[in-house]
Short mmCIF file of C-alpha atoms in Angstrom, two decimals:
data_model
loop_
_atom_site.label_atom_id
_atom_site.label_comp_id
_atom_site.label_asym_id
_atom_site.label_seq_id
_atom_site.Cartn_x
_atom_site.Cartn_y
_atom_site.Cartn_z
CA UNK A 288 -164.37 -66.15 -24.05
CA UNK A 289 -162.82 -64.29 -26.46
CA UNK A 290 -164.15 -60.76 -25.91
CA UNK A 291 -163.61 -57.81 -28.12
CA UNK A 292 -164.94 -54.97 -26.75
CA UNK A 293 -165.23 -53.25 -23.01
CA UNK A 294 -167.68 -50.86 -21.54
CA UNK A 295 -167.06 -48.74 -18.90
CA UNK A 296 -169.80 -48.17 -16.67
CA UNK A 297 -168.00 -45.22 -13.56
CA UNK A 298 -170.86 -45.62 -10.73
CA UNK A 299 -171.02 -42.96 -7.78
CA UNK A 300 -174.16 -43.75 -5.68
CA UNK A 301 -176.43 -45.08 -8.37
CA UNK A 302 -178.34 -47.76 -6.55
CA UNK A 303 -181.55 -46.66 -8.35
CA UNK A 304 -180.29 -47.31 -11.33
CA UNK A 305 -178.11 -50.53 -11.78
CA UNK A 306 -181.37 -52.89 -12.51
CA UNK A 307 -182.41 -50.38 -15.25
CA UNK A 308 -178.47 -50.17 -16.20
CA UNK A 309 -178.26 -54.33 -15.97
CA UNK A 310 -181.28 -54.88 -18.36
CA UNK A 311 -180.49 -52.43 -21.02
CA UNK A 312 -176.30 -53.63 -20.73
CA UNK A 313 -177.99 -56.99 -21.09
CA UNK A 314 -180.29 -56.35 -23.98
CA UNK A 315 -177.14 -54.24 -25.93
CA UNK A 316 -175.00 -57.51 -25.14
CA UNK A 317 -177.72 -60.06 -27.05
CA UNK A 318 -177.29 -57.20 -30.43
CA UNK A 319 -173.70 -55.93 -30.31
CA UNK A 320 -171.78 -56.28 -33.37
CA UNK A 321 -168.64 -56.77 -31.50
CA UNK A 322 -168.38 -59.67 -28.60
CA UNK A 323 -168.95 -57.10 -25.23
CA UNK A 324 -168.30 -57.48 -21.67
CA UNK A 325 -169.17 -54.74 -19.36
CA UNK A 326 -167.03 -53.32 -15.87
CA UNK A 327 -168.02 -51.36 -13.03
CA UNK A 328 -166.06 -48.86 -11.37
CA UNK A 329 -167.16 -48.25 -7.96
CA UNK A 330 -166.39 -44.82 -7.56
CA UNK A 331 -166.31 -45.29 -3.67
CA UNK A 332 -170.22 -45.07 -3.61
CA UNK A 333 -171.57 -44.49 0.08
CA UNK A 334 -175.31 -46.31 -1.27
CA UNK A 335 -175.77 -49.56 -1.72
CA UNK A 336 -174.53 -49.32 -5.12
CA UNK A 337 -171.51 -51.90 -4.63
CA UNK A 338 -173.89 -54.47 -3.37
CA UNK A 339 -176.37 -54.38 -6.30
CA UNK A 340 -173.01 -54.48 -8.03
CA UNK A 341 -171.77 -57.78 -6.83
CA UNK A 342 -175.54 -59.32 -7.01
CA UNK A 343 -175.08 -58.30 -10.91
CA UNK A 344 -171.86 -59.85 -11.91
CA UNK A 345 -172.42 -63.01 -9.76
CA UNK A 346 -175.24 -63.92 -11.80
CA UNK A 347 -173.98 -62.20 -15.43
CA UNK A 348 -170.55 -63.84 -16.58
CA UNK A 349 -170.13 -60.32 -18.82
CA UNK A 350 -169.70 -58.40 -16.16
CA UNK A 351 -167.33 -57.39 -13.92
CA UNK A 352 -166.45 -54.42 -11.55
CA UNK A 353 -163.73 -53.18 -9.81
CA UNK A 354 -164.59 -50.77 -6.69
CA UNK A 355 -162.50 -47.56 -5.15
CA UNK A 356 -161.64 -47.25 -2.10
CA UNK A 357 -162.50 -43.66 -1.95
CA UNK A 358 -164.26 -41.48 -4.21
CA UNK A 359 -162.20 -39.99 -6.62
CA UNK A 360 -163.86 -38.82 -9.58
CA UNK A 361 -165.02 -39.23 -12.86
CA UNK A 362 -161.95 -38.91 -15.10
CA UNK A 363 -160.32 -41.40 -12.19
CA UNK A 364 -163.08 -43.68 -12.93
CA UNK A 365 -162.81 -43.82 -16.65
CA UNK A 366 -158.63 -43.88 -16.50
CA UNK A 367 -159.43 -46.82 -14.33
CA UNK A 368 -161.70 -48.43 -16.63
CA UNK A 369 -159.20 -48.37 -19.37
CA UNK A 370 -156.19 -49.55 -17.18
CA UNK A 371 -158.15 -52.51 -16.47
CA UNK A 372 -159.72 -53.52 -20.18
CA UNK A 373 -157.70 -56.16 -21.74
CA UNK A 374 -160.37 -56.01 -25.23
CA UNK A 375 -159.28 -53.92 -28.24
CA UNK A 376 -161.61 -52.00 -28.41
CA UNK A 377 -163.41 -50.14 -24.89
CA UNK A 378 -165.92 -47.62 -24.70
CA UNK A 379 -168.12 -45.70 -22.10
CA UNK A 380 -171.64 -44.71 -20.72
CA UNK A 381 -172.99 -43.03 -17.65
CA UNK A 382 -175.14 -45.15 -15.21
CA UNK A 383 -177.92 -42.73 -15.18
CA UNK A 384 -178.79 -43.61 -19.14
CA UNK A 385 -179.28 -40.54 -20.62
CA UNK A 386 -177.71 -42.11 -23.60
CA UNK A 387 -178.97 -45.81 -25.13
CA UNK A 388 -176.69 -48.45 -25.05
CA UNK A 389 -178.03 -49.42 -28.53
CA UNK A 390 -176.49 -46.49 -30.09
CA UNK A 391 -172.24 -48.17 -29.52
CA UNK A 392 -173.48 -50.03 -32.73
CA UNK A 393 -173.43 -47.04 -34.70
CA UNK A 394 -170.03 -45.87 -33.13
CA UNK A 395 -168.75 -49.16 -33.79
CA UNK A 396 -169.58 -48.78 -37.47
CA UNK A 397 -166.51 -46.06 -37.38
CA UNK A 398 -164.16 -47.46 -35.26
CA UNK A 399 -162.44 -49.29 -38.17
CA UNK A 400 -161.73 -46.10 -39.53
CA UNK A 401 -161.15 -43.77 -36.84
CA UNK A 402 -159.30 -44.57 -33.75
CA UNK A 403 -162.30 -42.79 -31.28
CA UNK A 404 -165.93 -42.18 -32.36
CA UNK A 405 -167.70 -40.24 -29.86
CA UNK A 406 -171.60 -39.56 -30.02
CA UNK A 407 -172.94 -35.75 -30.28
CA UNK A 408 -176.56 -35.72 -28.34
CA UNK A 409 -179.10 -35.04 -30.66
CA UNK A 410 -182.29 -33.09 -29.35
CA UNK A 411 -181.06 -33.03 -25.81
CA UNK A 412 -182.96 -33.63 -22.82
CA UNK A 413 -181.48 -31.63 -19.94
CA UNK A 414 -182.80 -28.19 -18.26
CA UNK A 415 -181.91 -24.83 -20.01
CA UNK A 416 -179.27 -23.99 -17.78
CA UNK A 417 -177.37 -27.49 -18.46
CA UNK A 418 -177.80 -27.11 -21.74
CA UNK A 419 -176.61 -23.91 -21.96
CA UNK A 420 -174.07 -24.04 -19.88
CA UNK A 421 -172.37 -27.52 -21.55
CA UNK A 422 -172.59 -25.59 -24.86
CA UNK A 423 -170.62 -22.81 -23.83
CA UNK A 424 -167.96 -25.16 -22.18
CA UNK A 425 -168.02 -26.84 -25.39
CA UNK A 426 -167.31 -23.71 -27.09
CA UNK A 427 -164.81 -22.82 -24.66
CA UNK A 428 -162.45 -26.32 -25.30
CA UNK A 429 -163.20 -26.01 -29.06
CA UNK A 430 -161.44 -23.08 -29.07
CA UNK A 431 -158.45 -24.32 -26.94
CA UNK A 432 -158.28 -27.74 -28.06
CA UNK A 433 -158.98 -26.99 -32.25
CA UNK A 434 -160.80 -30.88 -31.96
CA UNK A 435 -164.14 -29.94 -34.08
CA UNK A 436 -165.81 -31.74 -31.62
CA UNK A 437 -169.19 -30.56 -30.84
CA UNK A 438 -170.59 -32.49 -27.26
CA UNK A 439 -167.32 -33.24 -26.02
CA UNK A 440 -169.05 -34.55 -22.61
CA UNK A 441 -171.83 -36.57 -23.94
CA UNK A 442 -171.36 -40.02 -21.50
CA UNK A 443 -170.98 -42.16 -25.16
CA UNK A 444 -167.93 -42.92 -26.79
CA UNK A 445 -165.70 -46.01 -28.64
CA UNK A 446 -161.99 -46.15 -28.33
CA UNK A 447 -159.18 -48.29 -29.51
CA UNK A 448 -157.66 -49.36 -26.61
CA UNK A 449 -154.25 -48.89 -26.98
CA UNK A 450 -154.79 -45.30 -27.74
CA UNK A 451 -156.78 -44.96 -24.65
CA UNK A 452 -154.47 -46.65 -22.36
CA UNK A 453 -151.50 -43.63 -23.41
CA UNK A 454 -154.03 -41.22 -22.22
CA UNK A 455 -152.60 -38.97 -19.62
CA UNK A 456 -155.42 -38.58 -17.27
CA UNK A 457 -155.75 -35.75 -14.64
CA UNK A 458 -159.35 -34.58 -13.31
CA UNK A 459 -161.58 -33.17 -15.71
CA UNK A 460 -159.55 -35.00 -18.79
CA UNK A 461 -162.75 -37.19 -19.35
CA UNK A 462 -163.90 -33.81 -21.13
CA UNK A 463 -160.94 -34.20 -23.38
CA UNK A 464 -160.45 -37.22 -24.59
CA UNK A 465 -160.59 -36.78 -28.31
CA UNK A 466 -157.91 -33.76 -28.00
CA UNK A 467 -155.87 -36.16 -26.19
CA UNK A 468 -156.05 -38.82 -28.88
CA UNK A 469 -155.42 -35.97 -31.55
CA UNK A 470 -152.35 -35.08 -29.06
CA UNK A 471 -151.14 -39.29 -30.36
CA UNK A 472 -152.02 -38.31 -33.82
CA UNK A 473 -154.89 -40.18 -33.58
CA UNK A 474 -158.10 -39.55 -36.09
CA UNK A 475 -161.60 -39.03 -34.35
CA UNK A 476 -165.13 -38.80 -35.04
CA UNK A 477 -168.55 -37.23 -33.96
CA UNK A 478 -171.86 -39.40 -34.62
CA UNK A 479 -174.85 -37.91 -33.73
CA UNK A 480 -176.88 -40.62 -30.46
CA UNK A 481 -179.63 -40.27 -28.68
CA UNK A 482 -180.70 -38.63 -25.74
CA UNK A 483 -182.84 -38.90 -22.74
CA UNK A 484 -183.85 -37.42 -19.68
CA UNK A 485 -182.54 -38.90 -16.10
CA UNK A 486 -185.69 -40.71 -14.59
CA UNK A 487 -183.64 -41.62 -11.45
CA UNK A 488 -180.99 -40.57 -8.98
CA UNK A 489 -179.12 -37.30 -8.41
CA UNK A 490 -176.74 -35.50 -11.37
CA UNK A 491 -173.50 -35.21 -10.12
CA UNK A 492 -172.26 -31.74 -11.76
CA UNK A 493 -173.27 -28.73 -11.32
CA UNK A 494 -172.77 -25.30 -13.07
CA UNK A 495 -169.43 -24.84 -11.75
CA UNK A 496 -168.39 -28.59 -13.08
CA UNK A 497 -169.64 -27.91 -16.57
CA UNK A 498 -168.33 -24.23 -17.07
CA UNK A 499 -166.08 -22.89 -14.31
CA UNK A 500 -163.91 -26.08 -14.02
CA UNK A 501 -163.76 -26.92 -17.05
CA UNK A 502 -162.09 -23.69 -18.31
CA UNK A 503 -159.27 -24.22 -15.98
CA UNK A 504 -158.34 -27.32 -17.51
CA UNK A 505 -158.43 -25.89 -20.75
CA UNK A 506 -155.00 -24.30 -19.52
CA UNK A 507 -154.10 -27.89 -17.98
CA UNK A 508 -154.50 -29.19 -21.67
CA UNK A 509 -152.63 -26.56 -23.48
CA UNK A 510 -149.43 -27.03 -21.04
CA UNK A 511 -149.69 -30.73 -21.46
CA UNK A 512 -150.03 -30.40 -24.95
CA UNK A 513 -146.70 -28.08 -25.17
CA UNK A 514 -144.97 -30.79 -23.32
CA UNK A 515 -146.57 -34.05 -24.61
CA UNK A 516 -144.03 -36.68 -25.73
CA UNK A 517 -145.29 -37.88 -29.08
CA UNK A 518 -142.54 -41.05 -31.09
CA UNK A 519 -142.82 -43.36 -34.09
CA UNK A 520 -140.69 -46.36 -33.88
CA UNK A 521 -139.05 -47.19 -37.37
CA UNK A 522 -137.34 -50.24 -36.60
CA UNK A 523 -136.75 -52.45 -33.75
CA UNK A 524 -134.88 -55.93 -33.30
#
């Protein structure tokens, strides 16, 4: 089947919600403008994540999961995710569903014209001190990166996937993906998505992750942008 376009679902320890995460990838699947598969990555979950897994793709041909040894993290996840998508176009949610599925239709509408479209939470549903705390990040890589983006961390995003497989991840790069693609001369876009509260499991990053970390690879960004290896080819035999 000929697919077109790959989300990337990173799972760490989200056993209570893969049914809620199968029926809403399923439902998206049935409306997508674009002909979508979905893959796991297994983040080396200690629940029984990787068996709900396994009981999902053996009874749903569009999906498909590959599982970690170890945990490594979400940017290892996501690099992961593209290394593996063999579609043109891939994209990405979080498995606790604080963003809607639904909403890649309105990315995709852009993707023709922009090589990523990334959504911008609208009216967002997390405590004060996430909230706060993600804006001042935000602020904080704005200023570094000079990408315009807004909600550089919001779990929603479209990319063409040869731009996304030249990505050179590290930890923490998930927060700057649409610098790096403006690092390939690439052309991005913010679209404002919905957003909901988590209903199940446990977040996963703390005050530290959203402010504290991520300034420190602000100054991993600005030394690989110094040294990033950027070419054209004009002619070739």
């Amino acid at each position: 089947m000929d697919y077109q376009f790959t989300i990337i679902v990173p799972v760490y320890n989200e056993e209570a919600n893969l049914a809620r995460v199968e029926q809403e990838l399923t439902n998206y699947i049935k409306i997508a403008t674009k002909k979508t598969k979905v893959l796991f990555v297994n983040d080396g979950s200690q629940d029984n994540s990787q068996s709900l897994i396994e009981a999902i793709a053996d009874k749903n041909p569009a999906f498909h999961y590959i599982t970690f040894k170890n945990n490594c993290g979400l940017s290892a996840a996501i690099k992961a995710g593209f290394d593996y998508a063999d579609t043109e176009l891939v994209g990405y949610i979080d498995s606790d569903l604080q963003t809607d599925p639904q909403d890649f239709n309105i990315l995709l509408e852009h993707i023709n014209q922009y090589d990523l479209v990334t959504g911008v939470r609208a009216n967002r549903k997390d405590s004060f001190v996430k909230n706060m705390s993600s804006t001042i990040a935000n602020g904080i890589r704005r200023a570094f990166t000079h990408d315009g983006m807004d909600d550089t961390g919001c779990p929603l995003k479209v990319i063409k996937t040869d731009y996304a497989k030249r990505i050179p991840m590290f930890k923490g790069l998930h927060r700057f993906l649409p610098a790096m693609v403006l690092l390939q001369n690439g052309t991005i876009i913010q679209v404002p998505v919905k957003h909901f509260p988590r209903v199940a499991g446990q977040a996963k990053f703390g005050v530290w992750n959203r402010l504290i970390g991520p300034l420190m690879d602000c100054f991993a960004y600005l030394w690989m942008k110094k040294k990033y290896i950027n070419y054209t080819v004009s002619k070739r035999n």
